[in-house]
Each structure stands twice: as C-alpha cells, then as structure tokens.
Coordinates of C-alpha atoms in Angstrom, one line a residue:
M1 CA -77.7 108.2 325.1
L2 CA -79.2 105.2 323.2
K3 CA -80.7 107.5 320.5
Q4 CA -77.3 109.2 320.1
S5 CA -75.5 105.9 320.0
I6 CA -77.7 104.4 317.3
G7 CA -77.3 107.5 315.2
V8 CA -73.5 107.3 315.3
G9 CA -73.4 103.6 314.9
M10 CA -75.8 103.2 312.1
L11 CA -74.1 105.9 310.0
L12 CA -70.8 104.0 310.3
L13 CA -72.3 100.5 309.9
A14 CA -74.2 101.5 306.8
G15 CA -71.0 102.2 304.9
H16 CA -68.7 99.6 306.6
A17 CA -70.9 96.6 307.2
F18 CA -68.4 94.2 305.8
S19 CA -65.3 95.9 307.2
A20 CA -63.2 94.3 309.9
E21 CA -62.4 97.7 311.4
I22 CA -63.4 98.4 315.0
T23 CA -66.4 100.8 314.7
V24 CA -66.9 103.1 317.6
T25 CA -70.7 103.3 318.0
T26 CA -71.1 105.9 320.8
T27 CA -69.5 109.3 321.5
E28 CA -69.8 108.8 325.2
D29 CA -66.7 107.9 327.3
I30 CA -68.0 104.7 328.9
V31 CA -66.6 101.3 329.9
K32 CA -69.5 99.0 330.2
D33 CA -70.3 95.4 329.2
D34 CA -73.0 96.2 326.6
K35 CA -73.4 96.3 322.8
E36 CA -72.0 99.8 322.5
C37 CA -68.3 100.4 321.6
S38 CA -66.7 103.6 323.0
L39 CA -63.4 105.0 321.9
R40 CA -61.8 104.1 325.2
E41 CA -63.1 100.5 325.0
A42 CA -61.9 100.2 321.4
I43 CA -58.3 101.3 322.4
E44 CA -58.3 99.1 325.4
Y45 CA -59.4 96.1 323.3
I46 CA -56.4 96.6 321.0
N47 CA -54.1 97.1 324.0
M48 CA -55.4 93.7 325.2
E49 CA -54.1 92.1 321.9
M50 CA -57.7 91.9 320.5
P51 CA -59.2 88.7 322.0
E52 CA -61.4 86.9 319.6
A53 CA -64.4 87.2 321.9
G54 CA -64.3 91.0 321.7
Y55 CA -64.5 93.4 324.6
N56 CA -67.6 95.4 325.8
G57 CA -69.1 95.6 322.4
C58 CA -65.9 96.2 320.5
G59 CA -64.1 93.9 318.0
G60 CA -64.4 90.2 317.7
K61 CA -63.2 87.6 315.2
D62 CA -61.4 88.8 312.1
T63 CA -61.1 92.4 313.3
Y64 CA -57.8 94.3 312.9
A65 CA -56.2 97.2 314.8
S66 CA -58.0 100.1 313.1
I67 CA -60.6 102.3 314.8
A68 CA -63.2 104.1 312.8
L69 CA -64.8 107.3 314.0
T70 CA -67.7 109.2 312.4
K71 CA -67.1 112.5 310.5
N72 CA -67.7 115.6 312.6
A73 CA -68.8 113.6 315.6
V74 CA -67.4 114.9 319.0
Y75 CA -65.9 112.2 321.3
K76 CA -65.5 113.7 324.8
L77 CA -63.1 112.0 327.2
N78 CA -63.2 112.2 331.0
K79 CA -59.5 111.2 331.5
K80 CA -56.5 110.3 329.3
I81 CA -56.3 107.0 327.5
D82 CA -53.1 104.9 327.4
I83 CA -52.1 103.6 324.0
K84 CA -49.8 100.6 324.3
A85 CA -50.2 98.8 321.0
E86 CA -49.9 99.4 317.2
M87 CA -53.1 100.9 315.9
N88 CA -54.8 103.3 313.4
I89 CA -57.5 105.8 314.5
K90 CA -59.2 107.6 311.7
T91 CA -62.3 109.4 310.5
V92 CA -64.4 107.5 308.0
Y93 CA -67.2 108.8 305.8
D94 CA -68.9 108.1 302.5
S95 CA -68.5 110.5 299.6
N96 CA -70.3 110.7 296.2
V97 CA -68.3 109.7 293.2
N98 CA -68.3 113.2 291.8
E99 CA -67.6 114.9 295.1
D100 CA -64.2 116.5 295.7
V101 CA -63.3 115.4 299.2
V102 CA -60.9 117.7 301.0
L103 CA -59.0 115.8 303.6
G104 CA -59.3 117.5 307.0
L105 CA -62.6 119.2 306.6
N106 CA -64.7 116.4 308.1
N107 CA -62.5 115.4 311.0
A108 CA -64.0 113.6 314.0
V109 CA -63.2 115.5 317.2
I110 CA -61.7 114.1 320.3
E111 CA -62.0 116.5 323.2
M112 CA -60.8 116.4 326.8
T113 CA -63.4 117.6 329.3
T114 CA -61.2 117.5 332.5
Q115 CA -57.7 118.7 333.3
D116 CA -55.8 116.0 331.6
Q117 CA -54.0 115.1 328.3
I118 CA -55.8 113.0 325.8
F119 CA -53.5 110.1 324.9
N120 CA -50.4 108.7 326.6
I121 CA -48.6 106.8 323.8
D122 CA -46.1 104.5 325.4
N123 CA -45.9 100.7 325.5
N124 CA -43.2 100.7 328.2
D125 CA -41.1 98.4 326.0
K126 CA -37.8 98.6 324.1
G127 CA -39.3 98.3 320.7
L128 CA -41.4 100.9 318.9
V129 CA -45.0 100.5 317.9
T130 CA -46.6 102.6 315.2
V131 CA -49.7 104.7 316.0
N132 CA -51.5 106.4 313.1
F133 CA -54.0 109.3 313.4
K134 CA -55.7 110.4 310.2
E135 CA -58.3 113.1 309.9
I136 CA -58.7 113.7 313.6
T137 CA -59.1 117.0 315.4
F138 CA -57.9 117.1 319.0
K139 CA -59.2 119.7 321.5
G140 CA -57.3 120.2 324.7
C141 CA -58.8 120.6 328.2
K142 CA -59.1 124.4 328.3
Q143 CA -58.6 124.2 332.1
G144 CA -55.2 125.7 332.7
Q145 CA -52.3 123.3 332.4
C146 CA -53.7 120.0 331.0
A147 CA -50.5 118.0 331.7
E148 CA -46.8 118.4 332.7
K149 CA -45.6 116.9 329.4
G150 CA -47.8 117.0 326.3
G151 CA -51.0 118.9 326.7
I152 CA -52.7 116.6 324.2
L153 CA -50.3 113.8 323.4
Y154 CA -47.3 112.2 325.1
N155 CA -45.4 110.2 322.6
N156 CA -42.7 107.6 323.2
E157 CA -43.4 105.5 320.1
K158 CA -43.6 106.0 316.3
L159 CA -46.5 108.5 315.8
V160 CA -47.8 109.3 312.4
L161 CA -50.2 112.3 311.9
E162 CA -51.9 113.1 308.7
N163 CA -54.6 115.9 308.3
V164 CA -54.7 116.2 312.1
K165 CA -55.6 119.4 314.0
F166 CA -54.4 120.3 317.5
Q167 CA -56.2 123.1 319.4
A168 CA -56.1 124.5 322.9
G169 CA -53.6 122.1 324.4
S170 CA -51.6 123.3 327.3
A171 CA -48.6 121.9 329.3
R172 CA -45.4 123.0 330.9
L173 CA -43.5 121.2 328.1
G174 CA -45.2 120.7 324.7
G175 CA -48.5 122.4 324.5
A176 CA -49.8 119.9 322.0
I177 CA -47.2 117.1 321.9
Y178 CA -44.3 116.0 324.0
N179 CA -42.0 113.7 322.0
V180 CA -39.3 111.8 323.9
G181 CA -37.0 111.4 320.9
F182 CA -34.3 109.6 322.9
S183 CA -34.0 106.0 324.0
E184 CA -33.2 105.5 327.7
E185 CA -29.5 105.0 328.2
G186 CA -29.0 104.1 324.6
V187 CA -31.2 101.0 324.9
G188 CA -34.0 100.5 322.4
S189 CA -35.2 102.9 319.7
A190 CA -35.9 106.6 320.0
S191 CA -39.5 107.7 319.5
R192 CA -40.3 109.6 316.3
L193 CA -43.0 111.9 314.9
H194 CA -44.1 111.9 311.2
I195 CA -46.4 114.9 310.6
R196 CA -48.0 115.8 307.3
T197 CA -50.6 118.4 306.4
S198 CA -51.5 119.2 310.0
I199 CA -52.5 122.2 312.0
F200 CA -51.2 123.4 315.4
E201 CA -53.3 126.3 316.6
N202 CA -53.7 128.1 319.9
N203 CA -51.7 125.7 322.0
T204 CA -49.6 126.9 325.0
A205 CA -46.7 125.8 327.1
V206 CA -43.7 127.2 328.9
E207 CA -41.4 125.7 326.4
G208 CA -42.5 124.1 323.1
G209 CA -45.9 125.9 322.6
A210 CA -46.8 123.3 320.0
I211 CA -44.2 120.6 320.2
Y212 CA -41.4 119.8 322.7
S213 CA -38.9 117.1 321.7
E214 CA -35.9 115.9 323.7
A215 CA -34.1 115.7 320.4
P216 CA -35.1 116.6 316.8
A217 CA -36.6 113.1 316.0
Y218 CA -39.3 114.0 313.6
E219 CA -40.4 114.9 310.0
I220 CA -42.9 117.8 309.7
Y221 CA -44.2 118.6 306.2
A222 CA -46.8 120.9 304.7
S223 CA -48.2 122.0 308.1
L224 CA -49.3 125.2 309.8
F225 CA -48.3 126.6 313.2
K226 CA -50.5 129.6 314.1
G227 CA -51.4 131.3 317.4
N228 CA -49.4 129.1 319.6
E229 CA -47.5 130.4 322.6
S230 CA -44.3 129.6 324.6
S231 CA -44.6 131.8 327.7
S232 CA -40.8 131.6 328.2
G233 CA -40.3 133.0 324.7
R234 CA -38.6 129.8 323.7
A235 CA -39.4 128.0 320.5
I236 CA -42.9 126.8 319.4
V237 CA -41.2 123.7 318.1
Y238 CA -38.6 123.2 320.8
N239 CA -35.6 120.8 320.8
Q240 CA -33.9 120.3 324.1
N241 CA -30.8 118.6 322.7
G242 CA -29.1 118.0 319.4
L243 CA -28.3 114.6 318.0
A244 CA -25.2 113.2 319.7
D245 CA -23.8 110.9 317.0
L246 CA -22.9 113.5 314.3
S247 CA -21.0 110.9 312.3
K248 CA -24.3 109.5 311.1
L249 CA -25.6 112.8 309.8
V250 CA -25.4 113.9 306.1
F251 CA -25.7 117.6 305.3
S252 CA -28.8 118.5 303.1
N253 CA -30.3 115.0 303.6
P254 CA -31.3 114.9 307.2
H255 CA -33.7 112.4 308.8
N256 CA -35.1 115.2 310.8
V257 CA -36.7 118.1 308.9
I258 CA -39.3 120.8 309.0
A259 CA -40.3 121.7 305.4
N260 CA -43.0 123.5 303.4
S261 CA -44.6 124.8 306.5
T262 CA -45.9 128.2 307.7
F263 CA -45.3 129.8 311.2
F264 CA -47.6 132.7 311.7
K265 CA -48.5 134.9 314.7
N266 CA -47.0 132.6 317.3
K267 CA -45.7 134.0 320.6
G268 CA -42.1 132.8 320.9
F269 CA -39.5 131.9 318.4
A270 CA -40.8 129.6 315.7
I271 CA -38.1 126.9 316.0
N272 CA -34.7 126.4 317.6
V273 CA -32.2 124.6 315.4
R274 CA -30.0 122.0 317.0
D275 CA -27.5 119.5 315.5
G276 CA -29.3 117.1 313.1
L277 CA -32.2 119.4 312.1
G278 CA -32.8 120.8 308.6
L279 CA -35.3 123.6 307.8
N280 CA -36.4 124.0 304.2
N281 CA -38.9 126.1 302.3
L282 CA -40.5 127.7 305.4
T283 CA -42.5 130.9 305.7
V284 CA -41.9 132.4 309.2
V285 CA -43.7 135.7 309.4
K286 CA -45.2 137.9 312.2
N287 CA -44.2 135.7 315.1
S288 CA -42.6 137.3 318.2
G289 CA -39.4 135.6 317.1
G290 CA -38.0 133.9 314.0
I291 CA -35.4 131.1 314.2
E292 CA -33.0 130.4 317.1
F293 CA -29.7 128.8 316.2
N294 CA -27.7 126.6 318.6
T295 CA -25.5 124.0 316.8
T296 CA -22.0 122.7 317.3
S297 CA -21.6 121.4 313.8
E298 CA -22.7 122.2 310.2
H299 CA -25.5 119.6 310.5
G300 CA -28.1 122.1 311.3
Y301 CA -29.4 124.5 308.6
L302 CA -32.1 126.9 307.3
A303 CA -32.6 126.9 303.5
N304 CA -34.8 128.3 300.8
S305 CA -37.0 130.1 303.4
V306 CA -38.5 133.5 304.2
V307 CA -38.0 134.6 307.8
I308 CA -39.0 138.3 308.1
G309 CA -41.3 140.6 310.1
N310 CA -40.9 138.7 313.4
A311 CA -40.9 141.1 316.3
V312 CA -41.9 141.6 320.0
N313 CA -42.8 145.0 321.3
S314 CA -41.8 146.5 317.9
I315 CA -38.3 145.0 318.3
R316 CA -37.5 142.7 315.3
Q317 CA -35.8 139.5 316.0
D318 CA -35.9 137.3 313.0
C319 CA -32.7 135.3 313.9
K320 CA -31.0 134.7 317.2
V321 CA -27.7 132.9 317.7
V322 CA -27.3 131.4 321.3
D323 CA -23.5 131.5 321.1
A324 CA -21.9 133.3 318.2
N325 CA -18.5 132.0 319.1
T326 CA -19.5 128.3 318.8
D327 CA -22.5 128.1 316.6
K328 CA -22.0 126.5 313.1
S329 CA -25.5 126.6 311.7
V330 CA -25.7 127.0 307.9
L331 CA -28.0 129.6 306.3
Y332 CA -28.5 129.1 302.6
N333 CA -30.6 130.9 300.0
N334 CA -33.0 132.6 302.4
L335 CA -34.8 136.0 302.6
L336 CA -33.9 137.1 306.1
G337 CA -34.7 140.0 308.4
S338 CA -33.3 141.7 311.5
G339 CA -30.6 139.9 313.4
C340 CA -29.8 137.4 310.7
S341 CA -26.4 136.9 309.2
V342 CA -26.2 136.4 305.4
G343 CA -22.9 134.6 305.7
P344 CA -20.6 134.1 302.7
V345 CA -21.7 135.5 299.4
A346 CA -21.8 131.9 298.1
N347 CA -24.6 131.1 300.5
L348 CA -26.9 133.5 298.5
N349 CA -28.9 134.9 301.4
D350 CA -30.7 138.3 301.0
L351 CA -31.6 140.7 303.7
W352 CA -35.0 142.4 303.7
S353 CA -35.1 145.8 305.4
E354 CA -38.5 147.1 304.2
S355 CA -41.6 147.5 306.3
S356 CA -44.4 146.6 303.9
L357 CA -45.3 143.1 304.7
L358 CA -49.0 142.3 304.4
A359 CA -51.4 143.9 301.9
G360 CA -54.2 144.3 304.4
E361 CA -55.0 143.1 307.9
D362 CA -53.1 140.1 309.4
E363 CA -55.9 137.9 308.1
G364 CA -58.6 138.3 305.5
T365 CA -58.9 140.0 302.1
C366 CA -55.9 141.0 300.1
K367 CA -55.7 144.5 298.9
T368 CA -55.5 145.1 295.1
L369 CA -52.3 146.2 293.4
T370 CA -53.8 149.7 293.2
D371 CA -54.5 149.9 297.0
D372 CA -51.2 148.4 298.0
R373 CA -48.2 148.4 295.6
T374 CA -45.5 147.4 298.0
S375 CA -46.4 144.6 300.4
L376 CA -44.8 141.2 299.8
F377 CA -47.6 139.0 301.0
C378 CA -51.4 138.8 300.9
P379 CA -52.9 138.4 304.4
F380 CA -53.2 134.9 305.9
S381 CA -56.3 133.2 304.5
T382 CA -57.8 129.7 304.2
A383 CA -59.9 129.0 301.1
S384 CA -63.4 127.6 301.6
N385 CA -62.4 124.3 300.1
A386 CA -59.1 123.9 301.9
F387 CA -57.9 122.6 305.2
I388 CA -54.8 124.7 305.7
G389 CA -54.3 128.4 305.1
Y390 CA -51.2 130.2 304.0
L391 CA -49.6 133.5 303.1
R392 CA -49.5 134.1 299.3
P393 CA -46.5 136.0 297.9
R394 CA -47.5 138.9 295.6
I395 CA -46.2 139.7 292.2
L396 CA -45.8 143.5 292.4
L397 CA -46.2 146.0 289.6
D398 CA -42.7 147.4 290.2
Y399 CA -41.1 144.0 289.3
A400 CA -39.4 144.2 285.9
T401 CA -39.3 140.4 285.8
F402 CA -40.1 137.5 288.0
F403 CA -36.5 137.6 289.2
S404 CA -37.0 141.1 290.6
S405 CA -38.9 139.5 293.5
P406 CA -37.0 138.6 296.6
I407 CA -39.1 135.4 296.9
L408 CA -40.0 134.2 293.4
N409 CA -37.6 132.3 291.2
K410 CA -34.8 132.4 293.8
G411 CA -33.8 128.7 293.5
T412 CA -30.2 128.1 292.6
T413 CA -28.0 125.7 290.7
T414 CA -25.0 123.7 291.9
S415 CA -22.7 125.1 289.2
D416 CA -20.7 127.0 291.8
G417 CA -20.0 123.8 293.6
N418 CA -21.3 125.1 296.9
E419 CA -21.1 122.3 299.5
H420 CA -24.0 123.8 301.3
H421 CA -26.4 123.8 298.4
V422 CA -29.9 122.6 299.5
Y423 CA -32.5 121.8 296.8
C424 CA -36.0 123.1 297.2
E425 CA -38.7 120.6 298.2
S426 CA -40.4 118.8 295.3
S427 CA -43.8 120.3 296.2
D428 CA -45.1 123.1 298.3
Q429 CA -47.4 123.4 301.4
R430 CA -50.4 122.9 299.2
G431 CA -49.0 119.9 297.4
T432 CA -48.3 122.0 294.2
L433 CA -45.4 120.5 292.4
R434 CA -42.3 122.7 292.1
N435 CA -40.3 122.9 288.8
L436 CA -37.7 120.1 288.5
D437 CA -35.2 122.8 287.5
D438 CA -34.2 124.2 290.9
V439 CA -33.4 127.6 289.4
W440 CA -37.2 128.3 289.2
C441 CA -37.9 127.5 292.8
D442 CA -39.6 130.1 295.0
R443 CA -38.4 130.7 298.6
G444 CA -40.9 129.9 301.3
A445 CA -43.7 127.5 301.8
I446 CA -45.7 128.5 298.7
E447 CA -44.8 127.9 295.1
I448 CA -46.5 130.5 293.0
V449 CA -48.7 128.9 290.3
V450 CA -49.7 130.6 287.1
P451 CA -52.2 128.6 285.0
V452 CA -52.0 128.9 281.2
S453 CA -55.8 129.2 280.9
M454 CA -58.9 129.5 283.0
P455 CA -61.7 127.0 283.3
R456 CA -65.0 127.8 281.6
L457 CA -67.0 130.6 283.2
G458 CA -70.6 131.6 282.9
Q459 CA -74.1 131.7 284.2
D460 CA -77.7 130.9 283.3
I461 CA -80.1 133.9 283.8
R462 CA -83.7 134.8 283.1
I463 CA -84.8 137.7 281.0
G464 CA -84.3 140.9 283.0
E465 CA -81.5 139.6 285.1
V466 CA -77.8 140.4 285.1
A467 CA -75.1 137.7 285.2
K468 CA -72.6 138.1 288.1
F469 CA -69.7 135.9 289.1
N470 CA -66.1 136.3 290.3
I471 CA -63.0 135.2 288.4
L472 CA -60.3 135.6 291.1
D473 CA -60.1 131.9 291.9
A474 CA -59.4 131.1 288.3
L475 CA -56.3 133.3 288.2
G476 CA -54.1 131.0 290.2
D477 CA -51.8 133.0 292.5
S478 CA -52.0 136.3 290.5
D479 CA -53.8 139.6 290.6
L480 CA -55.5 141.5 287.9
I481 CA -53.6 144.4 286.4
P482 CA -55.1 147.8 287.3
K483 CA -56.7 149.7 284.5
E484 CA -54.3 152.5 284.9
E485 CA -51.4 150.2 283.9
C486 CA -53.1 148.7 280.8
R487 CA -51.8 151.2 278.3
L488 CA -48.2 150.4 279.4
V489 CA -48.7 146.7 279.6
M490 CA -50.7 146.2 276.4
G491 CA -48.7 148.8 274.5
M492 CA -51.9 150.3 273.0
E493 CA -55.2 151.9 273.8
N494 CA -58.3 149.7 274.1
P495 CA -59.2 148.5 270.6
T496 CA -62.9 149.0 271.4
G497 CA -62.3 152.7 271.8
E498 CA -63.5 152.6 275.4
P499 CA -61.3 153.2 278.4
W500 CA -59.5 150.1 279.7
Q501 CA -61.1 148.2 282.5
D502 CA -59.2 146.5 285.3
G503 CA -57.6 143.3 284.1
C504 CA -57.2 144.8 280.6
P505 CA -60.0 142.5 279.3
V506 CA -60.5 141.8 275.7
L507 CA -63.4 139.8 274.3
K508 CA -63.1 137.5 271.3
Q509 CA -66.6 136.9 270.0
S510 CA -67.6 133.9 267.9
T511 CA -70.8 135.7 267.0
E512 CA -72.1 139.2 267.3
S513 CA -72.0 140.5 270.9
K514 CA -75.3 140.3 272.8
G515 CA -74.4 142.3 275.9
K516 CA -71.9 144.4 277.8
F517 CA -69.7 143.6 280.7
T518 CA -67.7 145.2 283.5
L519 CA -64.7 143.8 285.5
N520 CA -63.0 145.2 288.6
L521 CA -59.8 144.4 290.5
N522 CA -61.7 142.3 293.0
G523 CA -62.5 139.9 290.1
D524 CA -66.2 140.8 290.0
F525 CA -67.5 140.2 286.5
E526 CA -70.9 141.5 285.5
Y527 CA -72.7 140.9 282.2
R528 CA -75.8 142.8 281.2
P529 CA -77.7 141.6 278.1
N530 CA -78.6 144.2 275.5
G531 CA -82.1 142.9 275.0
N532 CA -84.6 140.1 275.7
W533 CA -83.0 137.7 273.4
H534 CA -83.3 133.9 274.0
G535 CA -80.3 131.6 273.7
A536 CA -76.5 132.0 274.4
D537 CA -73.8 134.5 274.1
I538 CA -70.5 132.6 273.9
F539 CA -67.2 134.4 273.8
E540 CA -63.6 134.2 274.9
L541 CA -62.5 136.5 277.8
R542 CA -58.9 137.5 277.9
V543 CA -57.4 139.2 281.0
V544 CA -53.9 140.3 282.0
T545 CA -52.5 139.5 285.4
S546 CA -49.5 140.4 287.5
S547 CA -47.8 137.3 286.2
T548 CA -48.9 136.9 282.6
R549 CA -47.7 140.4 281.8
F550 CA -44.2 139.0 281.7
N551 CA -45.1 136.6 278.9
T552 CA -44.5 137.3 275.3
S553 CA -46.6 140.1 273.9
D554 CA -48.9 137.7 271.9
K555 CA -49.7 135.6 275.0
N556 CA -49.6 138.0 277.9
Y557 CA -53.1 137.0 279.1
L558 CA -55.3 134.3 280.5
A559 CA -58.2 133.2 278.5
A560 CA -61.5 131.5 279.4
E561 CA -64.6 130.5 277.4
V562 CA -67.6 132.4 278.8
R563 CA -71.2 131.2 278.2
I564 CA -74.2 133.4 279.2
I565 CA -77.5 131.6 278.7
Q566 CA -80.6 133.7 278.8
E567 CA -84.0 132.0 279.0
K568 CA -87.5 133.3 278.8
T569 CA -89.2 130.9 281.2
N570 CA -89.1 131.2 285.0
D571 CA -88.8 127.5 285.7
M572 CA -85.4 126.7 284.2
E573 CA -82.9 124.8 286.1
S574 CA -79.7 126.7 287.0
K575 CA -76.7 125.7 285.2
T576 CA -74.2 128.1 286.6
V577 CA -70.6 127.3 285.8
K578 CA -68.6 128.5 288.8
T579 CA -65.0 129.6 288.8
S580 CA -64.2 126.7 291.1
G581 CA -63.6 124.7 288.1
G582 CA -67.0 123.7 286.6
A583 CA -66.8 120.1 285.3
L584 CA -63.1 120.0 285.9
G585 CA -63.2 121.0 289.5
W586 CA -60.2 122.1 291.5
T587 CA -58.5 118.7 291.0
G588 CA -58.7 119.1 287.2
L589 CA -57.6 122.7 287.3
F590 CA -54.5 122.0 289.4
A591 CA -53.7 119.0 287.3
L592 CA -53.8 121.2 284.3
M593 CA -51.4 123.7 286.0
G594 CA -49.1 120.9 286.9
L595 CA -49.1 119.3 283.4
V596 CA -48.7 122.4 281.4
G597 CA -46.9 124.7 283.8
F598 CA -46.2 128.3 283.6
R599 CA -42.4 128.4 283.8
R600 CA -41.9 128.2 280.1
Y601 CA -43.3 131.8 279.9
K602 CA -40.9 133.2 282.4
K603 CA -38.1 135.3 281.0
S604 CA -34.5 135.2 282.1
P605 CA -33.3 138.4 283.8

C-alpha cells in the first residue's frame, strides 16, 4: 500500500505543491492517524469544518474545501460517505501547453465495493450547501440493489455535476441519483441538481432508472442517458410530483429543464413531464418508451425535439398521456412518432411514420449514402477525442433543399404570435453554437455543422510508399456524394475525362501533378506518386458533400490544401498532417466553423 500511496501522492504533489487544496494521497478507503489522506478522511475533515491542525494526514492551515483526485486513479469505498458541508471534489492533472484536453476522458473513478450507495449528501439542516463534482466517474456496487433511494448518490442539497459519469448504479428509486427536490413541510429550501455534459449509463431502478426526483428541481444540459432501465416501465428521469405553486412559473423560461440531451436505448420511458418542467432540443430514439405527459397546466412542454422510433416488443410508444381529459402539456415544433398528438397547426409539430431510422447497426459505423439512402440518423457513436457520443442526423440525397429534412432548419419565428413559441437552445449537445436566427435551428440535440473549408491534409512518405489518410473527420457533419450522383450535382462530366470518383473530387494544381489519387465514400484518400521524385506535390483538393451541394454552383465544394512530401532517405522524421486538424487542432477547426458559419450558403425553400 505504501508504494501505491506514494505513486498517487507524488503525482499530485508534483503539480500542486503550492496549492491549498486537500490532496488525496491514497486510493485505499482507510481512516487512520497517519500521513496518508484518503477520500473518506478528506470529506470527513471538511465535514468537521476543517480544523487548522488537520485530520489524519488531510488538510491543515490555509486549506480550503476542495478535494483533488488523480486522473484515472480508482478509489474503492467499503461503505457510503456522508457529505454534510460545502465542498468541491474534482480530478486534477497536468497537461502540455499544446495538448487539447478533452474534459471527461481522464476522470478519477470512485467505485463502491459493497452493497451500498457512494455518497449521502445531506446536512440535515434548513439551508442548502453546494457540492460540486467535476470530472469524476462513479461506479455502483454491482451487487443487486445498492440502496433504497439513490444507487450512487442521495441528494438533499445543491448538487452540481460537470463531466461526470454514472455507471452501474441500482436502487428501488433512482438508479444513479435520488433527488429530494422538496423542502419538508415548506420549511427551508428544496434540493436541486445542476447537470452539464454528463453520462448516465447502465443504471437500474424500479422507478427512475437514472434519476428519481420528488419534483422537477433540476437543470440537465448536454448530457447522455444510455442503457438505463426502469423495471416498472416508468421514466428514466422520473418526477414523482409537479411543482405546486404554478403562479411562479413562466412558460418557455422554466427553472427546471432538460435540454440538448440524448436518450438512447433505455428500457422505460425517457422522461415523464410534470408541471414546471420544460424539455427542449432532445433526441429521444430507440428507447422502450418516449415521453410521458402528466400535467395540470400549460407549464410543462416538449419543444424543438425528435421523439421517434421508441418501442417495446415492436409496439411503438413515442408519447403517452396519463389522462387525456386533464393533461395540458404543450408540444411545440417537434418531430414525433406513434401515439403523439401534433396539436394545433400553429404548434408546428410533424409526425414521422417511416421505418428507416439508423443507417447501420444501433452503434458503430454509418452506412454511406449509396448503401442507405433513407435512414434519418447515423448509428450512435463516440469520437475518439470526445467524452459524449450522439446520433448524427443525415442529409439525404432525396432532399431538394435543407428544408426538405424533417430535422434540419426547422426552427421557427415568432411572426405568427404563437404564445407557445420556444426558442432553440443557443448551443447543441457538443457545445456547437446554433445560429442566432431561430429559423435555421435544427430539431434535436445536435446542430448540423458544415465547415466552409477543410484543414490542411497530407503525409510524408518515402520513395516507394503510398500516402493514405482519411478525410471524413474534416467534412463536419456531412457525407461524400456518391460518384453516381456527380454528373447531376456538378452538371457536367469530369473535366479530366476520367469517370467521377466518390466525392466528385477536383484537383487544382499549383504545379504539374506528380501523382494520382483515389477517394471512396468512406473517406479513404490514397495518393500514389508517379515516380521517384524528391520534394513536394502541393495541390488543392475539392470535394462535394451532402450539404455543400445546396450551395451556389461556383462554391458547392469543400476545399483543402494537400501536401505530399516524398523523401529519398529512410531516416526522415514523419510530418504527417492528420485530418484531426493539424496545427489548428479540433479547437481551431470548430472555432473556424463557428466564426464563418455555413448558414449563409443555405437556400430558402
């Protein structure tokens, strides 16, 4: 244990020697008067109001209520820990200046080893304390029911979660979290949840497979709910009651909201809507149930969302109304499936009755536009450099314009004076900014991005080698046009006299060409030099995608500078420029997308 403790402690102390945070120096769950500081001891020290003398190796003079854990370290608990005071618990790590740090990919792990929940957050007082978790992964007990209420966390305070992952929690109520959400007999403040960019995966409960709240007292943004189960069939995010004081609620500006989030392959309805809860820009697909409505006023709504393909035993149930005679929930500007009511024409809802949902398996590679011409979404996938996965809407070849899609460009204006108008969120699940003009907004959790150019591409090779790289990541949210469509899209034959290749590629050479290339629908680019020349072949590659084809004829392509460097020696240093962004990186690429935007190229219907 000593060797393990020093490893964890020294890594943290090296980067935080002058910090006044409380550094956890062992992954063991111990309480012992020694020089080691365990997670349990660090929390108990803060609960004790942080005595200046410290506690069992934790804290001391000038420390503050912030606990630092080591990236990717696993902290195993033997029983739950009570949190009774305001504190922060987070993962800390050093990163190189030029390194693109993806929040959530280096989380410290807190795992329960016995049949218990992890944290009981309750100070047994009338006032709320704030508890923050940042970049933490929680793993439940994996031993049947971990707890009665809250398989991982019980919350009766103000709980803030950012880049947090919940896995394998189980309880009767709230597989991952039980949120009280009410004050006792109207005394004191109600507990609240603030959740951003977090994942709830494979948690189970009778009710509230992921979250059970006595009332909708939370804000959930840019999060993923996947593979959770409510064995009763009730909601994955379950609200026992609505908010009682309706006079304090304002339509389309609720304090309680779930937005820019994806619900995928959960067993049970995704959410039950009660008074005081607003749902906006959600993608709810392939769960055993969609949205359940049970409100007594118009202060509960679903807007700008996609709720389709949800079924149990091949019976679709995208919407369910508990009592059609009394329910007053508002549905506005959604793409809806079976069992859903579109309501008044002014509410702008559309029904989807097709069957082609995912272009491929539930998860994995997306089929090309040749192999699948009809499915609305690519399968669920998580990029190698991302924390949260999603379902990408496809731009089909049959669409005459962007507006032909039931998902893209389906935002609305307030010119009709509809009192139920709800604006799209300002950004999507990935943090991509939506257009300020609401008419360009896309339904669902993902806003389709079309860059105006690609980053530099290329590769260094030795004589006798072939350059190979993939360009799909540089296309934003689009697909390459199949070669069979190029004559129609380009309005001409290939100017080289050769048959069109996938993507309708055209090269603009600054000097005489020194090689030949091939490109396929999977984005695989292959360049073969035409001799043993030494130096560089630099050219502009132009390709046509499912989105750029709608642009004006003189700019219906994406362009990238390509540099192929061929050397004679065998000891050269590789200078491959990857499609992940080269010197720009993803941060620079998305900044370019946000600054320049693609909406200017969209045409009106």
